[in-house]
Short mmCIF file of C-alpha atoms in Angstrom, two decimals:
data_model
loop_
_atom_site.label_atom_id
_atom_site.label_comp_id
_atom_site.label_asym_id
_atom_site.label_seq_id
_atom_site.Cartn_x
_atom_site.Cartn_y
_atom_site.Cartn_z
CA UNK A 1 -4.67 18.97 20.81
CA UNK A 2 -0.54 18.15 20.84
CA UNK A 3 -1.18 15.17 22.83
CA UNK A 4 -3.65 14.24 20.20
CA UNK A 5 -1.55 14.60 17.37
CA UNK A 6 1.07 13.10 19.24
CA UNK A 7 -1.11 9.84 19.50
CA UNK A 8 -1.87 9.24 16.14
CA UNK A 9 2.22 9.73 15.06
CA UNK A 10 3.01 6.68 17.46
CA UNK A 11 -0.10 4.94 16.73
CA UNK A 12 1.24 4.63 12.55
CA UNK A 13 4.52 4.71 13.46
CA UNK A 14 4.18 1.46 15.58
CA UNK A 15 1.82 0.13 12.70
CA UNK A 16 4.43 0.79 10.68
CA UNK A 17 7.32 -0.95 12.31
CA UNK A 18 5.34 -3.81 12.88
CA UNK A 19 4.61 -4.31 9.01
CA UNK A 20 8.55 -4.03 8.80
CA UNK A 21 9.01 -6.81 11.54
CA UNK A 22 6.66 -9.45 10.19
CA UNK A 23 7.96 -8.50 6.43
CA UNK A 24 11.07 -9.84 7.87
CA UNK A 25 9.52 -12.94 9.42
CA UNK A 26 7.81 -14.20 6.70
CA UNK A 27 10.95 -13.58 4.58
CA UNK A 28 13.70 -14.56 6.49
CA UNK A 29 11.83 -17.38 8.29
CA UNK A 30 10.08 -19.21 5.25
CA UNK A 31 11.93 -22.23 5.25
CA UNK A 32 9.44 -23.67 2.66
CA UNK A 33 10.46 -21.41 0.29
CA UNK A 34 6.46 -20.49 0.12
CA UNK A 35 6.22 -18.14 -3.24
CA UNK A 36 2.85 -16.72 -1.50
CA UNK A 37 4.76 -15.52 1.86
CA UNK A 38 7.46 -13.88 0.18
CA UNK A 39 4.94 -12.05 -2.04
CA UNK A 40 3.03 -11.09 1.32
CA UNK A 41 6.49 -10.04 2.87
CA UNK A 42 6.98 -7.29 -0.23
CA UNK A 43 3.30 -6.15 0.52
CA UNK A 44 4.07 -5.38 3.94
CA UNK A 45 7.07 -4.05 3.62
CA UNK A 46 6.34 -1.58 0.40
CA UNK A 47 2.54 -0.87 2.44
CA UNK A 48 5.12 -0.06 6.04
CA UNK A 49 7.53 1.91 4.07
CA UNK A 50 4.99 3.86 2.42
CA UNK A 51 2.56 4.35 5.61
CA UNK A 52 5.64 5.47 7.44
CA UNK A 53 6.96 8.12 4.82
CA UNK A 54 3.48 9.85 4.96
CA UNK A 55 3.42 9.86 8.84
CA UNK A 56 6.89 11.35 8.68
CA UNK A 57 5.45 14.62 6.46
CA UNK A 58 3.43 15.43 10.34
CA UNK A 59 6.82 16.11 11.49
CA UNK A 60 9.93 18.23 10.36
CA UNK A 61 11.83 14.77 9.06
CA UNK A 62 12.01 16.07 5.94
CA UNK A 63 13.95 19.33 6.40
CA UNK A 64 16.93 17.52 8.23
CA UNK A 65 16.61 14.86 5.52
CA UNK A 66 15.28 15.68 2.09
CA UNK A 67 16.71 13.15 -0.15
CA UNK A 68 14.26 11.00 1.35
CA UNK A 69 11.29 13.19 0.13
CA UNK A 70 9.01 11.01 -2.74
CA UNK A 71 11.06 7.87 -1.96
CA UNK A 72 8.10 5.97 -1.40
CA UNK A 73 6.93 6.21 -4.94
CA UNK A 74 7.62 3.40 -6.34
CA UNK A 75 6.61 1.24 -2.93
CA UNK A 76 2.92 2.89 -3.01
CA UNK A 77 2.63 2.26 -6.33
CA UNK A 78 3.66 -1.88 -5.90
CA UNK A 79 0.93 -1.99 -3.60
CA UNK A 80 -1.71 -2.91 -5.44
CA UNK A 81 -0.13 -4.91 -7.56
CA UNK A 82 1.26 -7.35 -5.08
CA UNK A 83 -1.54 -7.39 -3.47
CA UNK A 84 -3.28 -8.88 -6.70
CA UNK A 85 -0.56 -11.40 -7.14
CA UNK A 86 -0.89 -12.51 -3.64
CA UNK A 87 -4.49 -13.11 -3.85
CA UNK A 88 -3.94 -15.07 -7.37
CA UNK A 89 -0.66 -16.72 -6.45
CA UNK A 90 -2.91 -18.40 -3.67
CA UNK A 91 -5.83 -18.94 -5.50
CA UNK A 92 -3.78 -20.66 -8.42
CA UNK A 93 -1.48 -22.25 -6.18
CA UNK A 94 1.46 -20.47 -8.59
CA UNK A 95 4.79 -21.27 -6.86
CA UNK A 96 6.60 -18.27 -9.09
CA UNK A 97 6.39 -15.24 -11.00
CA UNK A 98 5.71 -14.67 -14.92
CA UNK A 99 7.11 -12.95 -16.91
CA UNK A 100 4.31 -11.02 -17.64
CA UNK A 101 3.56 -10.38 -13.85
CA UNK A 102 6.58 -7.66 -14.58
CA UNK A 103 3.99 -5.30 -16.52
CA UNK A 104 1.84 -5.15 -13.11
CA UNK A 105 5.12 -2.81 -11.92
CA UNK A 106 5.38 -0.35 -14.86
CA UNK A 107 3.22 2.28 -13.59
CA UNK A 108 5.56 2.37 -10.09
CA UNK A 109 8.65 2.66 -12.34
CA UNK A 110 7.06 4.89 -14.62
CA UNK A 111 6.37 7.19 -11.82
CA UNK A 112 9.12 6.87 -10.38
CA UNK A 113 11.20 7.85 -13.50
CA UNK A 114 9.04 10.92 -13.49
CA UNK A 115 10.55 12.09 -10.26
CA UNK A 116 14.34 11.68 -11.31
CA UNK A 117 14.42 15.20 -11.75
CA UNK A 118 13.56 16.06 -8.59
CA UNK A 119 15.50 13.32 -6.94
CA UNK A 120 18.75 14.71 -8.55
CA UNK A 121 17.91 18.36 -7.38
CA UNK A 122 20.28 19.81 -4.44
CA UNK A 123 19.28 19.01 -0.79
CA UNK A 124 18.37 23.29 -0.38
CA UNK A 125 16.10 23.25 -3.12
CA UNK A 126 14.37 20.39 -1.99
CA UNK A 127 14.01 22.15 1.16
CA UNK A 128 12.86 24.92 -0.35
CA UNK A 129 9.53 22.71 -2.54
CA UNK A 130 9.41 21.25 0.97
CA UNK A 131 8.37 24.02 2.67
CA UNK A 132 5.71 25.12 -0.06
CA UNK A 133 4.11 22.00 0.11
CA UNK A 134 3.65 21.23 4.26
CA UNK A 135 2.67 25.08 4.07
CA UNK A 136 -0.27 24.08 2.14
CA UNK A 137 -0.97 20.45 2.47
CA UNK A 138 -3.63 20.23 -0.31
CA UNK A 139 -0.64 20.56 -2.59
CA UNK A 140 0.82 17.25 -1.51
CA UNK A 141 -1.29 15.09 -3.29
CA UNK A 142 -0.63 17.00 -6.31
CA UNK A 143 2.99 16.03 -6.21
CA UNK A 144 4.10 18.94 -8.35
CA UNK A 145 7.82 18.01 -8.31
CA UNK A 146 7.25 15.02 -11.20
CA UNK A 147 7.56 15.52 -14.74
CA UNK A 148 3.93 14.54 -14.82
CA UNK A 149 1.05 17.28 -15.16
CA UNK A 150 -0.20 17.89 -11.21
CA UNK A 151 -2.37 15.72 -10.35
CA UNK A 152 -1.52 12.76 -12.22
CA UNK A 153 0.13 10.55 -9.88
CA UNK A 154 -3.19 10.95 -7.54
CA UNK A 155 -5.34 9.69 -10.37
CA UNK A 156 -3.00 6.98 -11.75
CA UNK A 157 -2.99 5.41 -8.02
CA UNK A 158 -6.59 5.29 -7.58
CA UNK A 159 -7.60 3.72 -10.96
CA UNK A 160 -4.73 1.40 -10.75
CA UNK A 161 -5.39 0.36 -6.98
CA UNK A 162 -9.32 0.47 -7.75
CA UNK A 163 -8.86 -1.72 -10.89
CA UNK A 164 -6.81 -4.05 -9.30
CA UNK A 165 -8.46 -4.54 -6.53
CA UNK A 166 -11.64 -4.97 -8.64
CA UNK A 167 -9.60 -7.77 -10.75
CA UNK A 168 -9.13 -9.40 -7.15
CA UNK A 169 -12.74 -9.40 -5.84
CA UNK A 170 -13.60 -10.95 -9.33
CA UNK A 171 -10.87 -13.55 -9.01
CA UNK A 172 -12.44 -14.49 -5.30
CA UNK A 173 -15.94 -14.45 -6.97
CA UNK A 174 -15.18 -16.92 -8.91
CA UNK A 175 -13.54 -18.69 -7.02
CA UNK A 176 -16.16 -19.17 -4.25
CA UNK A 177 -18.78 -19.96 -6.64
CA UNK A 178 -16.34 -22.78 -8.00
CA UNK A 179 -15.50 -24.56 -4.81
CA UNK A 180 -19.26 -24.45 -3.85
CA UNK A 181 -20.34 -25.75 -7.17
CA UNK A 182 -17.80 -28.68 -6.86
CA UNK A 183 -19.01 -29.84 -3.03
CA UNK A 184 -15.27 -28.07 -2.22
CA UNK A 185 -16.26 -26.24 0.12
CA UNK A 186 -14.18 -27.86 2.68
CA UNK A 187 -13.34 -25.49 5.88
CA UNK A 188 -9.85 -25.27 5.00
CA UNK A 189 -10.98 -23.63 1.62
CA UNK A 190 -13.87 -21.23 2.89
CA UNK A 191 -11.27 -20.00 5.17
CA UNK A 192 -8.45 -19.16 2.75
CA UNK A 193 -11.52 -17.35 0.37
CA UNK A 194 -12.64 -15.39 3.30
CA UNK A 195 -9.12 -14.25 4.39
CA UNK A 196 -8.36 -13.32 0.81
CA UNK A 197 -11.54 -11.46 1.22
CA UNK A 198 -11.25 -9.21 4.05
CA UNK A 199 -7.41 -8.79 2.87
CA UNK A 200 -8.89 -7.62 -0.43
CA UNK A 201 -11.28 -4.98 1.75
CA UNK A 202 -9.12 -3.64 3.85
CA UNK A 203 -6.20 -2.91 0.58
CA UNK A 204 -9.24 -1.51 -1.31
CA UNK A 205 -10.47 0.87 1.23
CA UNK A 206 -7.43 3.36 0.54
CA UNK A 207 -8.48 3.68 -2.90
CA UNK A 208 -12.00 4.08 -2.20
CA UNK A 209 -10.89 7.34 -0.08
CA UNK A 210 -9.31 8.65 -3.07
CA UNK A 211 -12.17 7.53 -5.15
CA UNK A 212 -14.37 9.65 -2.80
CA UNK A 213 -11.98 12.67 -2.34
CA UNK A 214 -12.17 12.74 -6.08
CA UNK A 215 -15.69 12.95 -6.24
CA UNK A 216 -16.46 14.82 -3.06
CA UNK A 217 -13.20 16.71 -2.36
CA UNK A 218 -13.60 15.81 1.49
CA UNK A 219 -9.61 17.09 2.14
CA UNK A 220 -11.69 21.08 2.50
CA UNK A 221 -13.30 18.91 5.99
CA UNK A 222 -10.29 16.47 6.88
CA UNK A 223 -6.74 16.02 6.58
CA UNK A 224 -6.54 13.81 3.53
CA UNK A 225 -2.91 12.36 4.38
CA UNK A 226 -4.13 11.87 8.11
CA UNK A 227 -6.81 9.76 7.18
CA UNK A 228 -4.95 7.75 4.45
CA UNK A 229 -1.99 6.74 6.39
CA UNK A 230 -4.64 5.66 9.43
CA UNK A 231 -6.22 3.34 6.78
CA UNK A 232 -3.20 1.57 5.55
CA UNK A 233 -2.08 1.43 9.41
CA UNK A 234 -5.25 -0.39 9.78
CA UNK A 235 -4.41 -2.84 7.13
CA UNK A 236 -1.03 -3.67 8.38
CA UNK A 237 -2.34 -4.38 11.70
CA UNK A 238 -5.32 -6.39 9.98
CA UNK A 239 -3.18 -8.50 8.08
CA UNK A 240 -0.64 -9.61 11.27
CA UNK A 241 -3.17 -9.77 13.40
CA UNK A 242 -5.05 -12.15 11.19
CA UNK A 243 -1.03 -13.98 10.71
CA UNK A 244 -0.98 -14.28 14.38
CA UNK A 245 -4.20 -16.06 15.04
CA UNK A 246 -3.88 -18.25 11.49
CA UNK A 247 -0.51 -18.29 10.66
CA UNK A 248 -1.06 -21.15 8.30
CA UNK A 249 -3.51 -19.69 6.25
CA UNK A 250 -1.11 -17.86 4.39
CA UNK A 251 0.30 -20.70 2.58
CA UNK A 252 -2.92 -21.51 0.72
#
């Protein structure tokens, strides 16, 4: 049963450095300037940061460094929403952001203001929640330590990552329907749509677990945060495989 355990650790840990090494990539390496890879490169990164902060709560991490307890807040909570922009940056060929793409990162920095509290607490007190919460790991998701009723921050992820990746399988509808309508449908086109397609699946299938613990409570049969953090491993290695066999089709 260790060995098993110990499998699934290195199996999203390695997921999770890889996100982290191809964030860089298509960063550091886009000497087009390409607005669409640089959003992709803050997907991965906030989606590695935040895979790899719940793989670290299997392991006692947290106890030798507390301060880093809840830092992924604000990074889980920026996943949806650049995953939307990157779907509609590519889609409307934007080459920058609005100013009113800012709005689509309130709820991460409203959360995250939530927690300040807690952030500011003393590293033995920290401890101390810490070892109430991996005692009982149904309180995790609860994320008692914001200023936010218990509870909240669960709900406020799914709708937002549900709505949002609604808003992006309507944008793709569209789309589709448009290019075949216009004789568009050029091979270069169909396979941008279906990229942005099975990248919209894959980010939406996180929220569709909470959607169904919500309904169905399935954390009594499974370990919630297990199966979560195997999900969003699965979309980082999705997305660079996918960048490894196309590696143009990210620039629209």
């Amino acid at each position: 049963m260790q060995q098993e355990i110990d499998w699934n650790f290195t199996f999203v840990f390695c997921a999770s450095i890889l996100g982290f090494v191809v964030s860089g990539i298509l960063y550091f390496t886009n000497k087009n300037g390409s607005f669409t890879a640089r959003i992709l490169a803050a997907y991965l990164l906030c989606t590695s940061y935040a895979c790899i902060h719940f793989n670290l709560t299997n392991t006692n991490f947290f106890f030798f460094f507390p301060h880093f307890w809840r830092t992924a807040v604000f990074a889980s909570f920026s996943v949806p929403a650049l995953g939307y922009l990157y779907v509609r940056s590519i889609l409307y060929q934007q080459i920058r952001f609005k100013w009113s793409d800012l709005l689509f990162f309130l709820p991460a920095l409203i959360f995250t203001l939530s927690m300040l509290p807690f952030y500011l607490q003393p590293a033995s007190e920290k401890i101390r929640i810490l070892q109430v919460l991996l005692n009982d790991r149904t309180l995790i998701s609860t994320e008692p330590e914001g200023l936010l009723p218990q509870g909240w921050g669960f709900m406020a992820r799914m709708l937002y990552g549900l709505s949002l990746a609604i808003a992006q399988y309507i944008l793709l509808f569209r789309f589709r329907k448009t290019i075949l309508a216009a004789n568009k449908a050029r091979k270069q086109n169909i396979d941008i749509i279906n990229w942005l397609t099975f990248f919209t699946i894959t980010l939406s299938l996180t929220f569709f677990i909470l959607l169904v613990e919500t309904s169905l409570h399935i954390s009594r049969y499974f370990d919630l945060n297990r199966l979560i953090i195997f999900t969003i491993s699965c979309n980082i290695l999705f997305i660079t495989g996918y960048l490894l066999v196309r590696p143009n089709i990210m620039y629209g």
